[in-house]
């Protein structure tokens, strides 16, 4: 029987399925494994079902037992795994695309709304029980008729565009290449970030974390935005240079920021915590029962397909 290490606790239905399929080494206490623990625990395994919190870097991969042939990441993003080293060691890495598109787009809309309508400040006032309604109390920005820039018009970016249009927003985007008109659905393409940022009253970051997108929002590129723009990030923390962003919030160059993801998660740059115009969530993009169940099912399907056929549809390396 094949043996699989599952690095984090999953929803019960997924764990039951895993236990029926294989000798599944579950993590019932949901402990976060160190790299050494991961290497040790997967010693006799044929595969690993990993999560975004497992940093499976070059050194870790090189120390994995030769029996490990697949790392099935329970996420669409796979920046936590050194996929090139895995390839060299003949380990396939897979991800879970599609199934989390809508849940993540919903969180992207929540970030946009939360930042634009000053939700963090509002919540604080209500909790402190000292607010009173007045005509100019917590005036925010209206989405209707504003321009939404989408950085990364893949599946999630397009799902954000669809939702934002129903709020009356005008959609602009930048992608490595222009989409065909069906996928574009009326959005305006910009072939460089300066052009996109300069028309973004609100920016939604939905691109993958790569060496090209790391720190793409920095001191220089923040200057491209209209005065008082809003920036939101539901992709990965690496895209934002936190020092530059905190400064832009302090000097009001940027009106508000909405974040679901962070550099060095679960840490957060301390400069954000004192800013009233920062709306923050703890990486909830895919956190619905429907989506987390579907993601784990797909991560399991990926291993099953590989064990049966030696191939897998969702290989990323
Ligand atoms: C993903 O799938 O990359 C999500 O961020 C995980 O929650």
PDB file of C-alpha atoms and ligand atoms in Angstrom:
ATOM      1  CA  UNK A   1       0.000   0.000   0.000  1.00  0.00           C
ATOM      2  CA  UNK A   2       1.286   3.486  -0.855  1.00  0.00           C
ATOM      3  CA  UNK A   3       2.185   5.739   2.035  1.00  0.00           C
ATOM      4  CA  UNK A   4       1.480   9.476   2.024  1.00  0.00           C
ATOM      5  CA  UNK A   5       2.466  12.150   4.552  1.00  0.00           C
ATOM      6  CA  UNK A   6      -0.195  14.815   5.009  1.00  0.00           C
ATOM      7  CA  UNK A   7       1.528  17.788   6.578  1.00  0.00           C
ATOM      8  CA  UNK A   8      -1.519  19.597   8.012  1.00  0.00           C
ATOM      9  CA  UNK A   9      -4.887  18.654   9.390  1.00  0.00           C
ATOM     10  CA  UNK A  10      -7.587  18.601   6.698  1.00  0.00           C
ATOM     11  CA  UNK A  11     -11.378  18.588   6.895  1.00  0.00           C
ATOM     12  CA  UNK A  12     -12.740  15.275   8.167  1.00  0.00           C
ATOM     13  CA  UNK A  13     -14.260  14.052   4.873  1.00  0.00           C
ATOM     14  CA  UNK A  14     -10.899  14.556   3.149  1.00  0.00           C
ATOM     15  CA  UNK A  15      -8.991  12.726   5.878  1.00  0.00           C
ATOM     16  CA  UNK A  16     -11.464   9.831   5.704  1.00  0.00           C
ATOM     17  CA  UNK A  17     -10.932   9.567   1.958  1.00  0.00           C
ATOM     18  CA  UNK A  18      -7.153   9.635   2.405  1.00  0.00           C
ATOM     19  CA  UNK A  19      -7.264   6.859   4.995  1.00  0.00           C
ATOM     20  CA  UNK A  20      -9.344   4.667   2.679  1.00  0.00           C
ATOM     21  CA  UNK A  21      -6.985   5.170  -0.236  1.00  0.00           C
ATOM     22  CA  UNK A  22      -3.556   4.830   1.327  1.00  0.00           C
ATOM     23  CA  UNK A  23      -1.550   4.411   4.472  1.00  0.00           C
ATOM     24  CA  UNK A  24      -2.117   8.072   5.305  1.00  0.00           C
ATOM     25  CA  UNK A  25       0.141   9.677   7.909  1.00  0.00           C
ATOM     26  CA  UNK A  26      -2.278  12.333   9.158  1.00  0.00           C
ATOM     27  CA  UNK A  27      -1.311  15.287  11.310  1.00  0.00           C
ATOM     28  CA  UNK A  28      -4.126  15.014  13.851  1.00  0.00           C
ATOM     29  CA  UNK A  29      -2.725  17.730  16.145  1.00  0.00           C
ATOM     30  CA  UNK A  30      -2.172  20.081  13.208  1.00  0.00           C
ATOM     31  CA  UNK A  31       1.381  20.750  14.328  1.00  0.00           C
ATOM     32  CA  UNK A  32       3.477  22.862  11.949  1.00  0.00           C
ATOM     33  CA  UNK A  33       6.364  20.593  10.972  1.00  0.00           C
ATOM     34  CA  UNK A  34       9.914  21.910  10.806  1.00  0.00           C
ATOM     35  CA  UNK A  35      11.902  21.049   7.697  1.00  0.00           C
ATOM     36  CA  UNK A  36      13.701  18.304   9.641  1.00  0.00           C
ATOM     37  CA  UNK A  37      10.431  16.816  10.845  1.00  0.00           C
ATOM     38  CA  UNK A  38       9.106  16.845   7.299  1.00  0.00           C
ATOM     39  CA  UNK A  39      12.187  15.002   6.060  1.00  0.00           C
ATOM     40  CA  UNK A  40      12.029  12.500   8.930  1.00  0.00           C
ATOM     41  CA  UNK A  41       8.276  11.871   8.735  1.00  0.00           C
ATOM     42  CA  UNK A  42       8.257  11.364   4.966  1.00  0.00           C
ATOM     43  CA  UNK A  43      11.200   8.920   5.006  1.00  0.00           C
ATOM     44  CA  UNK A  44       9.111   5.866   4.138  1.00  0.00           C
ATOM     45  CA  UNK A  45       6.492   7.743   2.060  1.00  0.00           C
ATOM     46  CA  UNK A  46       5.704   7.715  -1.656  1.00  0.00           C
ATOM     47  CA  UNK A  47       4.181  11.162  -1.605  1.00  0.00           C
ATOM     48  CA  UNK A  48       3.600  14.289   0.467  1.00  0.00           C
ATOM     49  CA  UNK A  49       0.412  16.332   0.596  1.00  0.00           C
ATOM     50  CA  UNK A  50       1.802  19.714   1.626  1.00  0.00           C
ATOM     51  CA  UNK A  51       0.376  23.104   2.471  1.00  0.00           C
ATOM     52  CA  UNK A  52       1.538  26.693   1.879  1.00  0.00           C
ATOM     53  CA  UNK A  53       3.115  26.897   5.317  1.00  0.00           C
ATOM     54  CA  UNK A  54       5.617  24.113   4.520  1.00  0.00           C
ATOM     55  CA  UNK A  55       8.802  25.693   3.222  1.00  0.00           C
ATOM     56  CA  UNK A  56      10.059  22.929   0.987  1.00  0.00           C
ATOM     57  CA  UNK A  57      13.273  24.557  -0.207  1.00  0.00           C
ATOM     58  CA  UNK A  58      16.306  23.212  -2.068  1.00  0.00           C
ATOM     59  CA  UNK A  59      17.985  21.809   1.034  1.00  0.00           C
ATOM     60  CA  UNK A  60      14.803  20.093   2.234  1.00  0.00           C
ATOM     61  CA  UNK A  61      14.106  18.550  -1.167  1.00  0.00           C
ATOM     62  CA  UNK A  62      17.651  17.264  -1.496  1.00  0.00           C
ATOM     63  CA  UNK A  63      17.314  15.552   1.876  1.00  0.00           C
ATOM     64  CA  UNK A  64      13.964  13.891   1.061  1.00  0.00           C
ATOM     65  CA  UNK A  65      13.981  10.127   0.753  1.00  0.00           C
ATOM     66  CA  UNK A  66      14.179   8.803  -2.817  1.00  0.00           C
ATOM     67  CA  UNK A  67      10.860   7.061  -2.232  1.00  0.00           C
ATOM     68  CA  UNK A  68       9.046  10.429  -2.374  1.00  0.00           C
ATOM     69  CA  UNK A  69       7.846  10.921  -5.956  1.00  0.00           C
ATOM     70  CA  UNK A  70       5.132  13.550  -5.642  1.00  0.00           C
ATOM     71  CA  UNK A  71       4.524  16.690  -3.597  1.00  0.00           C
ATOM     72  CA  UNK A  72       0.885  17.619  -3.955  1.00  0.00           C
ATOM     73  CA  UNK A  73       0.466  21.170  -2.681  1.00  0.00           C
ATOM     74  CA  UNK A  74      -2.896  22.004  -1.137  1.00  0.00           C
ATOM     75  CA  UNK A  75      -3.034  25.415  -2.871  1.00  0.00           C
ATOM     76  CA  UNK A  76      -2.991  26.983  -6.290  1.00  0.00           C
ATOM     77  CA  UNK A  77       0.198  28.885  -5.371  1.00  0.00           C
ATOM     78  CA  UNK A  78       3.392  26.866  -4.986  1.00  0.00           C
ATOM     79  CA  UNK A  79       5.969  29.501  -4.051  1.00  0.00           C
ATOM     80  CA  UNK A  80       6.656  27.503  -0.875  1.00  0.00           C
ATOM     81  CA  UNK A  81       8.292  24.727  -2.917  1.00  0.00           C
ATOM     82  CA  UNK A  82      11.518  24.849  -4.921  1.00  0.00           C
ATOM     83  CA  UNK A  83       9.969  23.261  -7.990  1.00  0.00           C
ATOM     84  CA  UNK A  84      13.204  23.261 -10.015  1.00  0.00           C
ATOM     85  CA  UNK A  85      15.095  21.257  -7.406  1.00  0.00           C
ATOM     86  CA  UNK A  86      12.113  18.915  -7.140  1.00  0.00           C
ATOM     87  CA  UNK A  87      12.209  18.383 -10.917  1.00  0.00           C
ATOM     88  CA  UNK A  88      15.950  17.608 -10.763  1.00  0.00           C
ATOM     89  CA  UNK A  89      15.225  15.022  -8.083  1.00  0.00           C
ATOM     90  CA  UNK A  90      12.405  13.552 -10.225  1.00  0.00           C
ATOM     91  CA  UNK A  91       9.709  14.649  -7.818  1.00  0.00           C
ATOM     92  CA  UNK A  92       6.605  16.058  -9.425  1.00  0.00           C
ATOM     93  CA  UNK A  93       4.881  19.019  -7.799  1.00  0.00           C
ATOM     94  CA  UNK A  94       1.163  19.596  -8.314  1.00  0.00           C
ATOM     95  CA  UNK A  95      -1.296  22.332  -7.325  1.00  0.00           C
ATOM     96  CA  UNK A  96      -5.070  22.846  -7.048  1.00  0.00           C
ATOM     97  CA  UNK A  97      -6.196  25.353  -9.696  1.00  0.00           C
ATOM     98  CA  UNK A  98      -9.795  26.375 -10.525  1.00  0.00           C
ATOM     99  CA  UNK A  99     -11.546  25.094  -7.417  1.00  0.00           C
ATOM    100  CA  UNK A 100     -10.601  28.134  -5.329  1.00  0.00           C
ATOM    101  CA  UNK A 101     -11.167  30.799  -7.981  1.00  0.00           C
ATOM    102  CA  UNK A 102     -14.556  32.010  -6.793  1.00  0.00           C
ATOM    103  CA  UNK A 103     -13.826  31.943  -3.061  1.00  0.00           C
ATOM    104  CA  UNK A 104     -10.630  33.925  -3.620  1.00  0.00           C
ATOM    105  CA  UNK A 105     -12.394  36.432  -5.853  1.00  0.00           C
ATOM    106  CA  UNK A 106     -14.957  36.939  -3.097  1.00  0.00           C
ATOM    107  CA  UNK A 107     -12.176  37.759  -0.626  1.00  0.00           C
ATOM    108  CA  UNK A 108     -10.633  40.137  -3.176  1.00  0.00           C
ATOM    109  CA  UNK A 109     -13.981  41.980  -3.293  1.00  0.00           C
ATOM    110  CA  UNK A 110     -14.108  42.025   0.507  1.00  0.00           C
ATOM    111  CA  UNK A 111     -10.646  43.640   0.574  1.00  0.00           C
ATOM    112  CA  UNK A 112     -11.715  46.235  -1.979  1.00  0.00           C
ATOM    113  CA  UNK A 113     -14.896  47.052  -0.076  1.00  0.00           C
ATOM    114  CA  UNK A 114     -13.237  46.934   3.341  1.00  0.00           C
ATOM    115  CA  UNK A 115     -10.464  49.294   2.273  1.00  0.00           C
ATOM    116  CA  UNK A 116     -12.673  51.679   0.275  1.00  0.00           C
ATOM    117  CA  UNK A 117     -15.400  51.939   2.910  1.00  0.00           C
ATOM    118  CA  UNK A 118     -13.077  52.175   5.931  1.00  0.00           C
ATOM    119  CA  UNK A 119     -14.339  48.967   7.515  1.00  0.00           C
ATOM    120  CA  UNK A 120     -11.474  48.626  10.034  1.00  0.00           C
ATOM    121  CA  UNK A 121     -12.133  52.074  11.438  1.00  0.00           C
ATOM    122  CA  UNK A 122     -15.885  51.458  11.497  1.00  0.00           C
ATOM    123  CA  UNK A 123     -15.539  48.163  13.383  1.00  0.00           C
ATOM    124  CA  UNK A 124     -13.309  49.847  15.943  1.00  0.00           C
ATOM    125  CA  UNK A 125     -15.799  52.674  16.534  1.00  0.00           C
ATOM    126  CA  UNK A 126     -18.673  50.240  17.066  1.00  0.00           C
ATOM    127  CA  UNK A 127     -16.636  48.012  19.405  1.00  0.00           C
ATOM    128  CA  UNK A 128     -15.674  51.072  21.452  1.00  0.00           C
ATOM    129  CA  UNK A 129     -19.382  52.007  21.692  1.00  0.00           C
ATOM    130  CA  UNK A 130     -18.670  55.670  21.226  1.00  0.00           C
ATOM    131  CA  UNK A 131     -19.825  56.489  17.716  1.00  0.00           C
ATOM    132  CA  UNK A 132     -22.694  58.550  16.519  1.00  0.00           C
ATOM    133  CA  UNK A 133     -24.074  58.936  13.036  1.00  0.00           C
ATOM    134  CA  UNK A 134     -23.364  62.190  11.259  1.00  0.00           C
ATOM    135  CA  UNK A 135     -23.399  63.261   7.637  1.00  0.00           C
ATOM    136  CA  UNK A 136     -19.638  63.212   7.353  1.00  0.00           C
ATOM    137  CA  UNK A 137     -18.841  60.260   9.622  1.00  0.00           C
ATOM    138  CA  UNK A 138     -16.352  57.782   8.055  1.00  0.00           C
ATOM    139  CA  UNK A 139     -16.865  58.971   4.508  1.00  0.00           C
ATOM    140  CA  UNK A 140     -15.249  56.461   2.191  1.00  0.00           C
ATOM    141  CA  UNK A 141     -14.803  55.935  -1.532  1.00  0.00           C
ATOM    142  CA  UNK A 142     -17.530  54.578  -3.773  1.00  0.00           C
ATOM    143  CA  UNK A 143     -16.701  51.724  -6.142  1.00  0.00           C
ATOM    144  CA  UNK A 144     -19.273  52.754  -8.737  1.00  0.00           C
ATOM    145  CA  UNK A 145     -17.631  54.428 -11.753  1.00  0.00           C
ATOM    146  CA  UNK A 146     -14.129  53.902 -10.364  1.00  0.00           C
ATOM    147  CA  UNK A 147     -11.377  52.210 -12.346  1.00  0.00           C
ATOM    148  CA  UNK A 148     -10.243  48.826 -11.088  1.00  0.00           C
ATOM    149  CA  UNK A 149      -6.774  47.761 -12.183  1.00  0.00           C
ATOM    150  CA  UNK A 150      -6.222  44.022 -12.074  1.00  0.00           C
ATOM    151  CA  UNK A 151      -2.636  42.880 -11.946  1.00  0.00           C
ATOM    152  CA  UNK A 152      -2.733  39.313 -13.274  1.00  0.00           C
ATOM    153  CA  UNK A 153      -5.798  38.489 -15.329  1.00  0.00           C
ATOM    154  CA  UNK A 154      -5.723  34.723 -14.840  1.00  0.00           C
ATOM    155  CA  UNK A 155      -8.687  32.753 -13.530  1.00  0.00           C
ATOM    156  CA  UNK A 156      -8.884  34.665 -10.236  1.00  0.00           C
ATOM    157  CA  UNK A 157      -8.289  38.070 -11.838  1.00  0.00           C
ATOM    158  CA  UNK A 158     -11.119  37.425 -14.301  1.00  0.00           C
ATOM    159  CA  UNK A 159     -13.447  36.285 -11.519  1.00  0.00           C
ATOM    160  CA  UNK A 160     -12.687  39.549  -9.672  1.00  0.00           C
ATOM    161  CA  UNK A 161     -13.411  41.509 -12.870  1.00  0.00           C
ATOM    162  CA  UNK A 162     -16.783  39.794 -13.254  1.00  0.00           C
ATOM    163  CA  UNK A 163     -17.809  40.699  -9.729  1.00  0.00           C
ATOM    164  CA  UNK A 164     -16.394  44.237  -9.859  1.00  0.00           C
ATOM    165  CA  UNK A 165     -18.365  44.984 -13.015  1.00  0.00           C
ATOM    166  CA  UNK A 166     -21.578  44.388 -11.134  1.00  0.00           C
ATOM    167  CA  UNK A 167     -20.483  47.182  -8.768  1.00  0.00           C
ATOM    168  CA  UNK A 168     -20.214  49.515 -11.766  1.00  0.00           C
ATOM    169  CA  UNK A 169     -16.405  49.501 -11.898  1.00  0.00           C
ATOM    170  CA  UNK A 170     -14.434  49.932 -15.129  1.00  0.00           C
ATOM    171  CA  UNK A 171     -11.916  47.148 -15.575  1.00  0.00           C
ATOM    172  CA  UNK A 172      -8.290  47.602 -16.653  1.00  0.00           C
ATOM    173  CA  UNK A 173      -5.630  44.900 -16.507  1.00  0.00           C
ATOM    174  CA  UNK A 174      -2.030  43.981 -17.077  1.00  0.00           C
ATOM    175  CA  UNK A 175      -0.939  40.476 -17.902  1.00  0.00           C
ATOM    176  CA  UNK A 176       2.089  38.988 -19.621  1.00  0.00           C
ATOM    177  CA  UNK A 177      -0.005  38.903 -22.787  1.00  0.00           C
ATOM    178  CA  UNK A 178      -3.278  40.387 -23.945  1.00  0.00           C
ATOM    179  CA  UNK A 179      -6.248  38.065 -23.554  1.00  0.00           C
ATOM    180  CA  UNK A 180      -8.588  37.229 -26.385  1.00  0.00           C
ATOM    181  CA  UNK A 181     -11.719  39.337 -26.416  1.00  0.00           C
ATOM    182  CA  UNK A 182     -13.910  36.589 -24.927  1.00  0.00           C
ATOM    183  CA  UNK A 183     -11.739  36.346 -21.839  1.00  0.00           C
ATOM    184  CA  UNK A 184     -11.162  40.090 -21.738  1.00  0.00           C
ATOM    185  CA  UNK A 185     -14.921  40.695 -21.574  1.00  0.00           C
ATOM    186  CA  UNK A 186     -14.605  44.430 -22.235  1.00  0.00           C
ATOM    187  CA  UNK A 187     -11.610  45.075 -19.958  1.00  0.00           C
ATOM    188  CA  UNK A 188      -8.856  47.404 -21.173  1.00  0.00           C
ATOM    189  CA  UNK A 189      -5.382  45.905 -21.605  1.00  0.00           C
ATOM    190  CA  UNK A 190      -2.195  47.727 -20.528  1.00  0.00           C
ATOM    191  CA  UNK A 191       1.065  46.290 -21.752  1.00  0.00           C
ATOM    192  CA  UNK A 192       3.082  47.649 -18.828  1.00  0.00           C
ATOM    193  CA  UNK A 193       2.509  48.233 -15.138  1.00  0.00           C
ATOM    194  CA  UNK A 194       3.106  51.976 -15.267  1.00  0.00           C
ATOM    195  CA  UNK A 195       0.229  52.344 -17.676  1.00  0.00           C
ATOM    196  CA  UNK A 196      -2.043  50.095 -15.575  1.00  0.00           C
ATOM    197  CA  UNK A 197      -1.171  51.698 -12.242  1.00  0.00           C
ATOM    198  CA  UNK A 198      -1.694  55.219 -13.606  1.00  0.00           C
ATOM    199  CA  UNK A 199      -5.391  54.458 -14.262  1.00  0.00           C
ATOM    200  CA  UNK A 200      -6.004  52.347 -11.146  1.00  0.00           C
ATOM    201  CA  UNK A 201      -8.204  54.118  -8.623  1.00  0.00           C
ATOM    202  CA  UNK A 202      -8.147  50.690  -7.015  1.00  0.00           C
ATOM    203  CA  UNK A 203      -5.657  47.918  -7.731  1.00  0.00           C
ATOM    204  CA  UNK A 204      -6.329  44.240  -7.089  1.00  0.00           C
ATOM    205  CA  UNK A 205      -3.188  42.081  -7.087  1.00  0.00           C
ATOM    206  CA  UNK A 206      -3.993  38.658  -8.487  1.00  0.00           C
ATOM    207  CA  UNK A 207      -0.771  37.527 -10.138  1.00  0.00           C
ATOM    208  CA  UNK A 208       1.424  34.604  -9.065  1.00  0.00           C
ATOM    209  CA  UNK A 209       4.533  35.240  -6.966  1.00  0.00           C
ATOM    210  CA  UNK A 210       7.551  34.961  -9.251  1.00  0.00           C
ATOM    211  CA  UNK A 211      10.950  36.614  -9.409  1.00  0.00           C
ATOM    212  CA  UNK A 212       9.377  39.156 -11.801  1.00  0.00           C
ATOM    213  CA  UNK A 213       6.487  40.088  -9.527  1.00  0.00           C
ATOM    214  CA  UNK A 214       8.416  40.164  -6.216  1.00  0.00           C
ATOM    215  CA  UNK A 215       8.323  43.722  -4.820  1.00  0.00           C
ATOM    216  CA  UNK A 216       6.415  44.940  -7.884  1.00  0.00           C
ATOM    217  CA  UNK A 217       4.746  47.522  -5.633  1.00  0.00           C
ATOM    218  CA  UNK A 218       7.694  49.576  -4.422  1.00  0.00           C
ATOM    219  CA  UNK A 219       8.748  53.183  -3.785  1.00  0.00           C
ATOM    220  CA  UNK A 220       9.093  53.906  -7.486  1.00  0.00           C
ATOM    221  CA  UNK A 221       5.970  52.149  -8.779  1.00  0.00           C
ATOM    222  CA  UNK A 222       3.783  53.617  -6.007  1.00  0.00           C
ATOM    223  CA  UNK A 223       4.383  56.977  -7.699  1.00  0.00           C
ATOM    224  CA  UNK A 224       2.576  55.712 -10.824  1.00  0.00           C
ATOM    225  CA  UNK A 225      -0.798  55.583  -9.052  1.00  0.00           C
ATOM    226  CA  UNK A 226      -3.362  58.394  -8.993  1.00  0.00           C
ATOM    227  CA  UNK A 227      -3.209  60.368  -5.742  1.00  0.00           C
ATOM    228  CA  UNK A 228      -5.336  58.555  -3.130  1.00  0.00           C
ATOM    229  CA  UNK A 229      -5.521  55.175  -4.855  1.00  0.00           C
ATOM    230  CA  UNK A 230      -6.445  51.990  -3.011  1.00  0.00           C
ATOM    231  CA  UNK A 231      -4.329  48.828  -3.234  1.00  0.00           C
ATOM    232  CA  UNK A 232      -5.471  45.316  -2.340  1.00  0.00           C
ATOM    233  CA  UNK A 233      -3.587  42.030  -2.343  1.00  0.00           C
ATOM    234  CA  UNK A 234      -5.191  38.598  -2.207  1.00  0.00           C
ATOM    235  CA  UNK A 235      -2.322  36.793  -3.999  1.00  0.00           C
ATOM    236  CA  UNK A 236       0.988  36.618  -2.098  1.00  0.00           C
ATOM    237  CA  UNK A 237       2.763  39.013   0.274  1.00  0.00           C
ATOM    238  CA  UNK A 238       5.984  39.087  -1.765  1.00  0.00           C
ATOM    239  CA  UNK A 239       4.491  41.483  -4.296  1.00  0.00           C
ATOM    240  CA  UNK A 240       4.571  44.489  -1.936  1.00  0.00           C
ATOM    241  CA  UNK A 241       7.565  46.273  -0.493  1.00  0.00           C
ATOM    242  CA  UNK A 242       6.163  46.896   2.980  1.00  0.00           C
ATOM    243  CA  UNK A 243       8.462  49.792   3.948  1.00  0.00           C
ATOM    244  CA  UNK A 244       7.486  51.756   0.852  1.00  0.00           C
ATOM    245  CA  UNK A 245       3.806  50.938   1.321  1.00  0.00           C
ATOM    246  CA  UNK A 246       3.725  52.016   4.970  1.00  0.00           C
ATOM    247  CA  UNK A 247       5.323  55.310   3.965  1.00  0.00           C
ATOM    248  CA  UNK A 248       2.773  55.826   1.171  1.00  0.00           C
ATOM    249  CA  UNK A 249      -0.058  55.218   3.655  1.00  0.00           C
ATOM    250  CA  UNK A 250       1.416  57.606   6.202  1.00  0.00           C
ATOM    251  CA  UNK A 251       1.825  60.402   3.684  1.00  0.00           C
ATOM    252  CA  UNK A 252      -1.633  59.644   2.211  1.00  0.00           C
ATOM    253  CA  UNK A 253      -0.253  58.958  -1.261  1.00  0.00           C
ATOM    254  CA  UNK A 254      -2.261  55.756  -0.927  1.00  0.00           C
ATOM    255  CA  UNK A 255      -5.749  56.160   0.560  1.00  0.00           C
ATOM    256  CA  UNK A 256      -6.167  52.632   1.904  1.00  0.00           C
ATOM    257  CA  UNK A 257      -4.747  49.135   1.709  1.00  0.00           C
ATOM    258  CA  UNK A 258      -6.529  45.774   1.854  1.00  0.00           C
ATOM    259  CA  UNK A 259      -4.411  42.696   2.623  1.00  0.00           C
ATOM    260  CA  UNK A 260      -5.135  38.999   2.945  1.00  0.00           C
ATOM    261  CA  UNK A 261      -1.500  37.901   2.472  1.00  0.00           C
ATOM    262  CA  UNK A 262       1.817  39.011   3.964  1.00  0.00           C
ATOM    263  CA  UNK A 263       5.548  38.866   3.577  1.00  0.00           C
ATOM    264  CA  UNK A 264       6.759  36.246   6.058  1.00  0.00           C
ATOM    265  CA  UNK A 265       3.243  35.137   7.031  1.00  0.00           C
ATOM    266  CA  UNK A 266       1.888  34.870   9.695  1.00  0.00           C
ATOM    267  CA  UNK A 267       4.004  37.913  10.554  1.00  0.00           C
ATOM    268  CA  UNK A 268       2.854  41.319   9.443  1.00  0.00           C
ATOM    269  CA  UNK A 269       4.993  44.442   9.045  1.00  0.00           C
ATOM    270  CA  UNK A 270       4.427  46.338  12.305  1.00  0.00           C
ATOM    271  CA  UNK A 271       3.999  49.606  10.382  1.00  0.00           C
ATOM    272  CA  UNK A 272       0.618  48.424   9.098  1.00  0.00           C
ATOM    273  CA  UNK A 273      -0.794  47.836  12.560  1.00  0.00           C
ATOM    274  CA  UNK A 274      -0.872  51.532  13.505  1.00  0.00           C
ATOM    275  CA  UNK A 275      -2.515  52.618  10.273  1.00  0.00           C
ATOM    276  CA  UNK A 276      -6.299  53.090  10.489  1.00  0.00           C
ATOM    277  CA  UNK A 277      -6.605  52.814   6.700  1.00  0.00           C
ATOM    278  CA  UNK A 278      -5.377  49.215   6.516  1.00  0.00           C
ATOM    279  CA  UNK A 279      -7.979  46.466   6.265  1.00  0.00           C
ATOM    280  CA  UNK A 280      -6.428  43.097   7.100  1.00  0.00           C
ATOM    281  CA  UNK A 281      -7.471  39.456   7.005  1.00  0.00           C
ATOM    282  CA  UNK A 282      -5.530  36.279   7.921  1.00  0.00           C
ATOM    283  CA  UNK A 283      -5.103  34.615   4.486  1.00  0.00           C
ATOM    284  CA  UNK A 284      -8.749  33.632   4.104  1.00  0.00           C
ATOM    285  CA  UNK A 285      -8.865  33.573   0.284  1.00  0.00           C
ATOM    286  CA  UNK A 286      -9.922  29.957  -0.054  1.00  0.00           C
ATOM    287  CA  UNK A 287     -11.387  29.535   3.425  1.00  0.00           C
ATOM    288  CA  UNK A 288     -14.896  28.209   2.810  1.00  0.00           C
ATOM    289  CA  UNK A 289     -15.979  24.638   3.512  1.00  0.00           C
ATOM    290  CA  UNK A 290     -16.906  24.074  -0.116  1.00  0.00           C
ATOM    291  CA  UNK A 291     -13.580  25.335  -1.423  1.00  0.00           C
ATOM    292  CA  UNK A 292     -11.274  23.786   1.176  1.00  0.00           C
ATOM    293  CA  UNK A 293     -13.013  20.428   0.650  1.00  0.00           C
ATOM    294  CA  UNK A 294     -12.645  20.735  -3.125  1.00  0.00           C
ATOM    295  CA  UNK A 295      -8.985  21.799  -2.819  1.00  0.00           C
ATOM    296  CA  UNK A 296      -8.096  18.821  -0.643  1.00  0.00           C
ATOM    297  CA  UNK A 297     -10.042  16.510  -2.951  1.00  0.00           C
ATOM    298  CA  UNK A 298      -8.083  17.824  -5.905  1.00  0.00           C
ATOM    299  CA  UNK A 299      -4.783  17.481  -4.040  1.00  0.00           C
ATOM    300  CA  UNK A 300      -5.765  13.848  -3.350  1.00  0.00           C
ATOM    301  CA  UNK A 301      -6.918  13.326  -6.982  1.00  0.00           C
ATOM    302  CA  UNK A 302      -3.519  14.571  -8.122  1.00  0.00           C
ATOM    303  CA  UNK A 303      -1.710  11.929  -6.064  1.00  0.00           C
ATOM    304  CA  UNK A 304      -4.170   9.247  -7.130  1.00  0.00           C
ATOM    305  CA  UNK A 305      -3.739  10.109 -10.807  1.00  0.00           C
ATOM    306  CA  UNK A 306       0.020  10.032 -10.440  1.00  0.00           C
ATOM    307  CA  UNK A 307       0.097   6.706  -8.588  1.00  0.00           C
ATOM    308  CA  UNK A 308      -2.193   5.155 -11.219  1.00  0.00           C
ATOM    309  CA  UNK A 309      -0.711   6.603 -14.414  1.00  0.00           C
ATOM    310  CA  UNK A 310       2.687   8.068 -13.612  1.00  0.00           C
ATOM    311  CA  UNK A 311       1.336  11.390 -14.899  1.00  0.00           C
ATOM    312  CA  UNK A 312      -0.797  14.198 -13.552  1.00  0.00           C
ATOM    313  CA  UNK A 313      -2.868  16.969 -15.125  1.00  0.00           C
ATOM    314  CA  UNK A 314      -1.890  19.546 -12.529  1.00  0.00           C
ATOM    315  CA  UNK A 315       1.899  19.220 -12.585  1.00  0.00           C
ATOM    316  CA  UNK A 316       3.639  22.586 -12.192  1.00  0.00           C
ATOM    317  CA  UNK A 317       7.284  21.540 -12.679  1.00  0.00           C
TER     318      UNK A 317
HETATM  319  C1  LIG B   1      -3.640  29.252  -2.629  1.00  0.00           C
HETATM  320  O1  LIG B   1      -4.233  28.245  -3.002  1.00  0.00           O
HETATM  321  O2  LIG B   1      -2.591  29.609  -3.160  1.00  0.00           O
HETATM  322  C2  LIG B   1      -4.232  29.964  -1.468  1.00  0.00           C
HETATM  323  O3  LIG B   1      -3.598  31.149  -1.214  1.00  0.00           O
HETATM  324  C3  LIG B   1      -4.206  29.049  -0.253  1.00  0.00           C
HETATM  325  O4  LIG B   1      -5.112  29.498   0.683  1.00  0.00           O
END
